[in-house]
Tab-separated table of C-alpha atoms and ligand atoms in Angstrom:
chain	number	residue	atom	x	y	z
M	1	UNK	CA	108.304	115.760	84.040
M	2	UNK	CA	106.318	112.452	85.946
M	3	UNK	CA	108.436	110.628	88.685
M	4	UNK	CA	107.562	106.289	89.053
M	5	UNK	CA	109.328	103.768	91.341
M	6	UNK	CA	110.983	100.755	89.755
M	7	UNK	CA	111.984	98.057	91.827
M	8	UNK	CA	114.426	95.125	90.471
M	9	UNK	CA	112.426	92.188	90.646
M	10	UNK	CA	115.818	90.044	91.947
M	11	UNK	CA	116.280	92.256	94.505
M	12	UNK	CA	112.968	93.893	96.534
M	13	UNK	CA	115.696	96.303	98.353
M	14	UNK	CA	117.280	97.742	95.058
M	15	UNK	CA	114.917	101.050	93.904
M	16	UNK	CA	115.321	103.512	91.689
M	17	UNK	CA	112.634	106.593	90.908
M	18	UNK	CA	113.093	107.661	88.068
M	19	UNK	CA	111.476	110.410	85.482
M	20	UNK	CA	109.629	110.716	82.372
M	21	UNK	CA	109.092	113.175	80.364
M	22	UNK	CA	105.264	113.067	79.973
M	23	UNK	CA	103.882	112.750	76.115
M	24	UNK	CA	101.080	114.325	74.676
M	25	UNK	CA	98.127	112.887	75.517
M	26	UNK	CA	96.629	110.366	73.075
M	27	UNK	CA	93.040	110.384	71.622
M	28	UNK	CA	90.361	108.012	73.633
M	29	UNK	CA	93.237	108.326	76.826
M	30	UNK	CA	92.825	109.973	80.570
M	31	UNK	CA	95.563	111.340	82.065
M	32	UNK	CA	95.742	110.805	86.170
M	33	UNK	CA	97.608	112.358	89.648
M	34	UNK	CA	97.146	108.875	91.085
M	35	UNK	CA	96.628	108.959	95.044
M	36	UNK	CA	96.446	108.308	98.011
M	37	UNK	CA	97.189	104.798	97.473
M	38	UNK	CA	97.772	102.060	100.520
M	39	UNK	CA	100.814	100.265	101.071
M	40	UNK	CA	100.579	96.506	102.624
M	41	UNK	CA	102.218	93.633	102.984
M	42	UNK	CA	99.745	92.316	99.925
M	43	UNK	CA	101.427	94.386	97.865
M	44	UNK	CA	104.751	93.095	98.539
M	45	UNK	CA	103.618	89.596	97.597
M	46	UNK	CA	102.325	90.831	94.467
M	47	UNK	CA	105.624	91.141	93.589
M	48	UNK	CA	106.606	87.968	95.356
M	49	UNK	CA	104.412	85.914	93.097
M	50	UNK	CA	104.823	88.440	90.412
M	51	UNK	CA	106.383	85.817	87.476
M	52	UNK	CA	103.788	82.851	89.014
M	53	UNK	CA	100.890	84.841	88.527
M	54	UNK	CA	101.367	88.356	86.242
M	55	UNK	CA	101.922	90.498	88.759
M	56	UNK	CA	104.596	92.892	86.254
M	57	UNK	CA	102.693	92.309	83.977
M	58	UNK	CA	100.325	94.813	84.690
M	59	UNK	CA	102.444	97.701	84.698
M	60	UNK	CA	105.708	97.591	82.949
M	61	UNK	CA	108.811	100.433	82.971
M	62	UNK	CA	108.536	100.400	79.019
M	63	UNK	CA	104.696	101.280	79.119
M	64	UNK	CA	105.800	104.370	81.224
M	65	UNK	CA	107.852	106.188	78.303
M	66	UNK	CA	110.893	104.823	79.765
M	67	UNK	CA	114.084	103.765	77.799
M	68	UNK	CA	115.701	100.237	78.449
M	69	UNK	CA	116.965	97.743	77.084
M	70	UNK	CA	116.307	93.952	76.534
M	71	UNK	CA	117.718	92.972	79.742
M	72	UNK	CA	116.863	96.011	81.575
M	73	UNK	CA	113.166	95.736	80.857
M	74	UNK	CA	113.533	92.218	83.233
M	75	UNK	CA	115.130	93.751	85.380
M	76	UNK	CA	112.838	96.317	86.846
M	77	UNK	CA	109.061	96.302	87.770
M	78	UNK	CA	106.396	98.594	88.920
M	79	UNK	CA	104.746	97.142	92.308
M	80	UNK	CA	101.466	97.685	91.877
M	81	UNK	CA	99.206	99.162	94.912
M	82	UNK	CA	95.611	100.367	95.244
M	83	UNK	CA	94.074	103.575	95.780
M	84	UNK	CA	92.381	106.499	93.925
M	85	UNK	CA	93.453	108.789	91.324
M	86	UNK	CA	91.513	112.210	90.121
M	87	UNK	CA	91.581	112.599	85.909
M	88	UNK	CA	92.989	115.844	85.222
M	89	UNK	CA	93.661	116.172	81.185
M	90	UNK	CA	90.722	113.823	79.173
M	91	UNK	CA	90.255	113.207	75.771
M	92	UNK	CA	87.801	110.521	75.989
M	93	UNK	CA	84.242	112.564	76.824
M	94	UNK	CA	82.854	110.037	79.326
M	95	UNK	CA	85.005	110.498	81.532
M	96	UNK	CA	85.938	114.479	82.270
M	97	UNK	CA	88.541	115.613	83.784
M	98	UNK	CA	87.947	115.985	87.726
M	99	UNK	CA	86.553	112.653	87.857
M	100	UNK	CA	87.285	110.513	90.863
M	101	UNK	CA	88.625	106.727	90.321
M	102	UNK	CA	89.061	103.932	92.586
M	103	UNK	CA	91.564	100.780	91.328
M	104	UNK	CA	95.002	99.116	90.681
M	105	UNK	CA	98.147	101.483	89.602
M	106	UNK	CA	101.538	101.943	89.597
M	107	UNK	CA	103.527	103.833	92.131
M	108	UNK	CA	103.805	107.189	90.218
M	109	UNK	CA	102.842	110.414	89.654
M	110	UNK	CA	101.107	110.076	87.124
M	111	UNK	CA	99.657	107.281	84.665
M	112	UNK	CA	97.350	107.122	81.286
M	113	UNK	CA	94.749	104.953	80.880
M	114	UNK	CA	92.112	104.115	77.894
M	115	UNK	CA	87.912	103.783	78.935
M	116	UNK	CA	86.579	100.760	77.789
M	117	UNK	CA	83.449	98.509	78.407
M	118	UNK	CA	81.571	102.428	80.137
M	119	UNK	CA	78.672	101.038	82.507
M	120	UNK	CA	77.277	103.725	84.734
M	121	UNK	CA	79.761	103.118	87.675
M	122	UNK	CA	82.872	102.484	85.831
M	123	UNK	CA	85.040	101.283	83.203
M	124	UNK	CA	87.468	98.915	82.593
M	125	UNK	CA	91.375	99.772	81.096
M	126	UNK	CA	91.822	99.051	77.706
M	127	UNK	CA	95.408	99.350	76.989
M	128	UNK	CA	96.778	97.240	74.606
M	129	UNK	CA	98.933	94.735	76.839
M	130	UNK	CA	96.038	94.412	79.448
M	131	UNK	CA	93.269	92.886	77.800
M	132	UNK	CA	94.539	89.502	78.589
M	133	UNK	CA	95.273	90.261	81.896
M	134	UNK	CA	92.157	89.447	84.950
M	135	UNK	CA	89.595	91.744	84.505
M	136	UNK	CA	89.150	92.215	88.628
M	137	UNK	CA	92.390	94.165	88.468
M	138	UNK	CA	91.363	96.255	85.101
M	139	UNK	CA	88.207	97.485	86.072
M	140	UNK	CA	87.921	101.202	87.804
M	141	UNK	CA	85.464	102.541	89.523
M	142	UNK	CA	83.929	105.990	89.196
M	143	UNK	CA	84.061	106.871	93.476
M	144	UNK	CA	81.207	109.420	92.926
M	145	UNK	CA	78.856	107.006	91.710
M	146	UNK	CA	79.522	104.434	93.789
M	147	UNK	CA	77.515	104.027	96.805
M	148	UNK	CA	80.052	101.899	98.611
M	149	UNK	CA	82.502	104.665	99.057
M	150	UNK	CA	80.261	107.324	100.571
M	151	UNK	CA	81.739	106.352	104.181
M	152	UNK	CA	85.284	105.725	105.209
M	153	UNK	CA	86.400	107.256	101.920
M	154	UNK	CA	90.658	107.243	103.663
M	155	UNK	CA	90.266	103.379	104.783
M	156	UNK	CA	89.121	101.976	101.717
M	157	UNK	CA	92.752	101.729	99.524
M	158	UNK	CA	93.949	100.239	103.101
M	159	UNK	CA	91.390	97.411	103.548
M	160	UNK	CA	88.854	97.251	100.993
M	161	UNK	CA	91.184	94.240	98.118
M	162	UNK	CA	92.173	92.699	101.434
M	163	UNK	CA	88.625	92.622	103.192
M	164	UNK	CA	86.956	91.499	99.621
M	165	UNK	CA	89.625	88.946	99.904
M	166	UNK	CA	88.012	87.982	103.469
M	167	UNK	CA	84.728	87.785	102.864
M	168	UNK	CA	85.266	85.129	99.833
M	169	UNK	CA	87.271	83.108	101.905
M	170	UNK	CA	84.581	82.919	104.961
M	171	UNK	CA	81.845	82.779	102.178
M	172	UNK	CA	83.821	79.925	100.351
M	173	UNK	CA	84.773	77.720	104.142
M	174	UNK	CA	81.281	78.238	104.578
M	175	UNK	CA	79.629	77.270	101.331
M	176	UNK	CA	81.798	73.970	101.455
M	177	UNK	CA	80.761	72.496	105.264
M	178	UNK	CA	84.041	73.904	106.720
M	179	UNK	CA	85.539	70.952	104.925
M	180	UNK	CA	84.204	69.199	108.265
M	181	UNK	CA	86.567	70.936	110.286
M	182	UNK	CA	85.508	72.406	113.996
M	183	UNK	CA	87.740	75.225	114.340
M	184	UNK	CA	89.434	77.399	111.240
M	185	UNK	CA	93.755	78.410	111.741
M	186	UNK	CA	94.690	81.593	110.607
M	187	UNK	CA	97.899	81.928	109.874
M	188	UNK	CA	99.795	85.247	110.248
M	189	UNK	CA	96.519	85.996	112.078
M	190	UNK	CA	97.757	89.899	112.553
M	191	UNK	CA	97.554	90.986	108.424
M	192	UNK	CA	94.643	93.163	107.673
M	193	UNK	CA	93.197	89.737	104.892
M	194	UNK	CA	93.285	87.489	108.386
M	195	UNK	CA	92.060	89.471	110.710
M	196	UNK	CA	88.978	90.662	108.387
M	197	UNK	CA	88.326	86.317	107.520
M	198	UNK	CA	88.829	86.084	111.343
M	199	UNK	CA	86.203	88.825	111.590
M	200	UNK	CA	82.934	86.989	109.263
M	201	UNK	CA	83.634	83.699	110.821
M	202	UNK	CA	83.300	84.740	114.121
M	203	UNK	CA	80.059	87.103	112.580
M	204	UNK	CA	79.236	83.147	110.994
M	205	UNK	CA	79.336	81.990	114.619
M	206	UNK	CA	79.562	78.327	113.979
M	207	UNK	CA	82.822	77.565	114.050
M	208	UNK	CA	86.116	78.107	116.343
M	209	UNK	CA	88.529	80.441	115.073
M	210	UNK	CA	92.565	80.324	116.363
M	211	UNK	CA	94.460	82.868	115.230
M	212	UNK	CA	98.536	82.164	115.124
M	213	UNK	CA	101.095	84.956	114.506
M	214	UNK	CA	104.549	85.605	115.880
M	215	UNK	CA	105.430	86.770	118.971
M	216	UNK	CA	105.957	90.672	119.160
M	217	UNK	CA	102.280	90.871	117.180
M	218	UNK	CA	100.185	88.348	119.908
M	219	UNK	CA	98.832	91.365	122.341
M	220	UNK	CA	97.642	92.804	119.570
M	221	UNK	CA	95.772	90.202	117.460
M	222	UNK	CA	93.815	89.037	120.783
M	223	UNK	CA	93.402	92.659	121.540
M	224	UNK	CA	90.877	92.620	118.131
M	225	UNK	CA	88.873	89.883	120.195
M	226	UNK	CA	88.061	88.463	116.853
M	227	UNK	CA	90.085	85.232	117.746
M	228	UNK	CA	88.679	82.620	120.112
M	229	UNK	CA	93.020	82.069	120.928
M	230	UNK	CA	95.903	83.184	119.676
M	231	UNK	CA	99.098	80.978	119.915
M	232	UNK	CA	102.582	81.799	118.061
M	233	UNK	CA	104.778	80.344	116.344
M	234	UNK	CA	106.526	78.730	118.821
M	235	UNK	CA	103.605	77.282	120.783
M	236	UNK	CA	101.826	75.564	117.717
M	237	UNK	CA	102.870	72.539	120.293
M	238	UNK	CA	100.184	74.011	122.597
M	239	UNK	CA	97.483	73.693	120.571
M	240	UNK	CA	94.944	70.460	121.026
M	241	UNK	CA	96.191	68.659	117.859
M	242	UNK	CA	93.088	66.450	118.039
M	243	UNK	CA	90.754	69.016	116.494
M	244	UNK	CA	89.862	68.877	112.785
M	245	UNK	CA	90.953	71.436	111.795
M	246	UNK	CA	90.672	74.064	108.038
M	247	UNK	CA	93.932	76.206	107.788
M	248	UNK	CA	93.716	79.693	105.891
M	249	UNK	CA	97.914	80.364	105.795
M	250	UNK	CA	98.273	83.930	105.090
M	251	UNK	CA	101.790	83.697	105.973
M	252	UNK	CA	102.837	80.907	102.993
M	253	UNK	CA	106.195	79.918	105.611
M	254	UNK	CA	107.169	76.553	104.865
M	255	UNK	CA	108.570	76.289	109.019
M	256	UNK	CA	105.471	77.377	109.727
M	257	UNK	CA	102.904	75.561	107.623
M	258	UNK	CA	105.455	72.302	108.215
M	259	UNK	CA	104.883	72.843	112.149
M	260	UNK	CA	101.656	72.942	111.710
M	261	UNK	CA	100.869	69.883	109.527
M	262	UNK	CA	103.355	68.070	111.749
M	263	UNK	CA	101.425	68.842	114.885
M	264	UNK	CA	97.721	68.326	113.917
M	265	UNK	CA	98.702	65.524	111.218
M	266	UNK	CA	95.713	63.996	109.597
M	267	UNK	CA	93.219	66.305	111.289
M	268	UNK	CA	94.636	69.045	108.702
M	269	UNK	CA	91.390	68.896	106.705
M	270	UNK	CA	91.969	71.898	104.270
M	271	UNK	CA	94.847	74.121	103.471
M	272	UNK	CA	93.487	77.137	102.026
M	273	UNK	CA	96.558	78.523	100.743
M	274	UNK	CA	96.216	82.522	100.088
M	275	UNK	CA	99.137	84.038	100.748
M	276	UNK	CA	102.686	85.113	101.050
M	277	UNK	CA	103.287	87.953	103.865
M	278	UNK	CA	106.782	85.860	104.774
M	279	UNK	CA	107.534	86.335	101.530
M	280	UNK	CA	110.757	85.332	101.987
M	281	UNK	CA	110.062	82.614	104.219
M	282	UNK	CA	111.134	79.078	102.750
M	283	UNK	CA	108.293	77.644	100.403
M	284	UNK	CA	105.790	75.430	101.864
M	285	UNK	CA	106.385	71.468	101.273
M	286	UNK	CA	103.515	68.959	100.078
M	287	UNK	CA	102.847	67.332	103.692
M	288	UNK	CA	103.145	63.897	104.002
M	289	UNK	CA	99.267	63.596	106.401
M	290	UNK	CA	96.875	65.884	105.903
M	291	UNK	CA	95.404	67.501	103.138
M	292	UNK	CA	97.629	69.478	100.576
M	293	UNK	CA	97.054	73.550	99.668
M	294	UNK	CA	94.758	74.589	97.403
M	295	UNK	CA	95.573	78.028	96.536
M	296	UNK	CA	92.710	80.489	97.276
M	297	UNK	CA	92.830	83.337	94.157
M	298	UNK	CA	89.945	85.927	95.382
M	299	UNK	CA	89.338	87.209	91.504
M	300	UNK	CA	88.840	83.606	90.527
M	301	UNK	CA	86.008	83.513	93.560
M	302	UNK	CA	84.942	86.912	92.817
M	303	UNK	CA	83.615	85.586	89.284
M	304	UNK	CA	81.952	82.817	90.318
M	305	UNK	CA	79.743	84.329	92.867
M	306	UNK	CA	78.783	87.241	90.422
M	307	UNK	CA	77.387	84.545	88.294
M	308	UNK	CA	76.132	82.614	91.296
M	309	UNK	CA	74.599	85.639	92.963
M	310	UNK	CA	74.378	88.434	90.631
M	311	UNK	CA	76.566	92.202	91.099
M	312	UNK	CA	73.526	93.335	93.312
M	313	UNK	CA	73.192	90.791	95.632
M	314	UNK	CA	76.891	90.354	95.324
M	315	UNK	CA	77.169	94.141	96.513
M	316	UNK	CA	74.337	93.550	98.804
M	317	UNK	CA	76.224	90.584	101.076
M	318	UNK	CA	79.940	92.172	101.221
M	319	UNK	CA	78.263	95.630	102.219
M	320	UNK	CA	77.197	93.680	105.439
M	321	UNK	CA	80.067	92.915	106.400
M	322	UNK	CA	82.503	95.769	105.225
M	323	UNK	CA	80.455	98.274	106.948
M	324	UNK	CA	80.822	97.194	109.801
M	325	UNK	CA	84.173	95.752	109.532
M	326	UNK	CA	85.472	99.336	108.529
M	327	UNK	CA	83.658	100.649	111.924
M	328	UNK	CA	85.607	98.011	114.361
M	329	UNK	CA	88.970	100.226	112.680
M	330	UNK	CA	88.527	103.112	114.371
M	331	UNK	CA	89.647	100.980	118.168
M	332	UNK	CA	92.596	98.813	115.826
M	333	UNK	CA	93.735	100.539	113.185
M	334	UNK	CA	95.558	103.982	112.605
M	335	UNK	CA	96.332	105.671	109.665
M	336	UNK	CA	99.442	107.255	108.635
M	337	UNK	CA	99.223	109.631	105.566
M	338	UNK	CA	102.009	111.425	103.511
M	339	UNK	CA	103.276	112.725	100.809
M	340	UNK	CA	106.677	112.734	100.999
M	341	UNK	CA	108.567	110.186	98.715
M	342	UNK	CA	111.407	109.633	101.385
M	343	UNK	CA	108.260	108.067	103.858
M	344	UNK	CA	106.934	105.845	101.157
M	345	UNK	CA	110.539	104.252	100.242
M	346	UNK	CA	111.207	104.150	104.481
M	347	UNK	CA	108.008	102.401	104.523
M	348	UNK	CA	108.374	99.781	101.796
M	349	UNK	CA	111.573	98.680	103.177
M	350	UNK	CA	110.125	98.290	106.706
M	351	UNK	CA	107.706	96.363	104.203
M	352	UNK	CA	110.140	94.234	103.354
M	353	UNK	CA	111.677	93.379	106.819
M	354	UNK	CA	108.496	92.855	108.107
M	355	UNK	CA	109.148	95.948	110.934
M	356	UNK	CA	105.818	97.812	110.506
M	357	UNK	CA	103.180	97.129	112.955
M	358	UNK	CA	100.079	95.912	112.338
M	359	UNK	CA	98.018	98.536	114.077
M	360	UNK	CA	99.175	100.812	111.236
M	361	UNK	CA	97.396	101.707	108.011
M	362	UNK	CA	99.271	103.802	105.235
M	363	UNK	CA	98.140	106.489	102.437
M	364	UNK	CA	100.589	107.770	100.283
M	365	UNK	CA	100.657	109.991	97.539
M	366	UNK	CA	104.307	111.134	95.231
L	401	LIG	N1	95.005	85.251	97.211
L	401	LIG	C1	94.518	86.306	97.413
L	401	LIG	O1	93.699	86.924	96.468
L	401	LIG	C2	95.140	87.255	98.329
L	401	LIG	C3	94.580	88.241	98.272
L	401	LIG	C4	94.551	89.776	99.154
L	401	LIG	C5	95.580	89.122	100.811
L	401	LIG	N2	96.839	87.923	100.108
L	401	LIG	C6	97.675	87.857	100.728
L	401	LIG	O2	97.690	87.829	102.030
L	401	LIG	C7	98.837	88.336	102.846
L	401	LIG	C8	98.415	89.693	104.156
L	401	LIG	O3	98.557	90.889	103.055
L	401	LIG	P1	97.619	92.218	104.193
L	401	LIG	O4	97.944	92.774	103.402
L	401	LIG	O5	96.892	91.934	104.780
L	401	LIG	O6	98.954	92.140	105.504
L	401	LIG	P2	99.306	93.292	106.664
L	401	LIG	O7	98.064	93.040	106.678
L	401	LIG	O8	100.163	94.254	105.629
L	401	LIG	O9	100.406	92.338	107.609
L	401	LIG	C9	100.868	92.214	108.336
L	401	LIG	C10	101.625	91.138	108.745
L	401	LIG	O10	102.068	90.095	108.149
L	401	LIG	C11	103.145	89.897	109.108
L	401	LIG	N3	104.510	90.233	107.762
L	401	LIG	C12	104.629	91.088	107.091
L	401	LIG	N4	105.607	91.722	106.353
L	401	LIG	C13	106.044	90.519	107.409
L	401	LIG	C14	108.011	90.033	106.442
L	401	LIG	N5	108.060	90.658	105.931
L	401	LIG	N6	107.910	89.294	107.116
L	401	LIG	C15	106.856	88.193	108.222
L	401	LIG	N7	106.199	88.710	108.499
L	401	LIG	C16	105.518	89.888	107.845
L	401	LIG	C17	103.218	90.115	109.791
L	401	LIG	O11	101.930	89.086	109.932
L	401	LIG	P3	102.594	88.298	112.094
L	401	LIG	O12	103.488	88.077	112.778
L	401	LIG	O13	100.936	88.010	112.209
L	401	LIG	O14	102.777	86.605	110.317
L	401	LIG	C18	102.243	91.534	110.122
L	401	LIG	O15	101.588	91.713	111.016
L	401	LIG	C19	99.596	88.568	102.137
L	401	LIG	O16	100.214	87.348	101.650
L	401	LIG	C20	98.664	89.154	100.595
L	401	LIG	O17	98.926	88.654	99.663
L	401	LIG	C21	96.174	87.555	99.284
């Protein structure tokens, strides 16, 4: 038997741990033991935008051999996570038993994949239903063949998918000359994606970096040193409204972004809509003054930069920021690791309720 976590797609607090019978591994497939994988607010957002962007389609319960009728199939989904997995059985000669891979997985004990488009450092999952989905999420890396995994092995599942986005946002804004802004304002400034972005902007050094966070996370956010100034959602009006500002919105909270527009009005020259860490906040409204929000989808920017730079330069540019950012995490991030499913469920509920401190990183295996 093997276990997986299902989430009610219309009520994320309603979860079920279910067992399924392991079937005989099909020809050309590999069987994986999943973990450790990371949990951050980003995973909750995958569900919050699951219907709009298609995240529910990667790991449908039916693919796991769980018998369900049509309405149950529409009701239950599996939340994707980033992490490691080890090949425990192989009917694919190119990916032998014992291989360690990194990529996008469901929360489950095991998973079967069909490696296709093999390269020296990885492959794509060729499971039929995934071929239509974004290739960035279908790509898996052989951990021992990719030098970027040599250091900070445990930090990678927690920070890597988020920091890649941070790096791309900084690159995008700089490429656009910050849309004429004198400062960049980051919402949900204590989130790891925001901190990575602030770190890259600060390293670049040619714009002011302002953080906006909740009262409880203000002193932590200040202590990182990544921001020039930090304000709270209740003190938006303390900021100087006359400064041309580009916004990077990780919170997706209609009330907060509405207050920001009301304060800066036409001085909002760009609004890069990245996330919805405040997943149950009201949806943002279209502003009457200031530039409207434009969605930022990291996989599309990766595609663009791979085309512009090629894979080697992309990896070199990313590594130049990634490695020192990981080094900095020693000062602001504590990793907690558990193989106990009770801890998974507790931390998952804490994330839903916004009860997780920003200084923690969580790694799990069930
Ligand atoms: N578009 C893309 O391609 C892309 C890629 C990566 C990440 N993202 C998005 O960036 C956002 C941040 O993700 P992350 O993984 O970096 O987050 P994280 O580090 O886990 O963020 C934790 C922070 O988010 C806020 N938060 C979390 N849960 C909350 C809740 N239930 N209610 C209210 N606030 C809550 C709090 O920040 P504050 O107190 O500072 O608000 C908290 O300190 C997510 O929405 C994620 O999807 C988007």
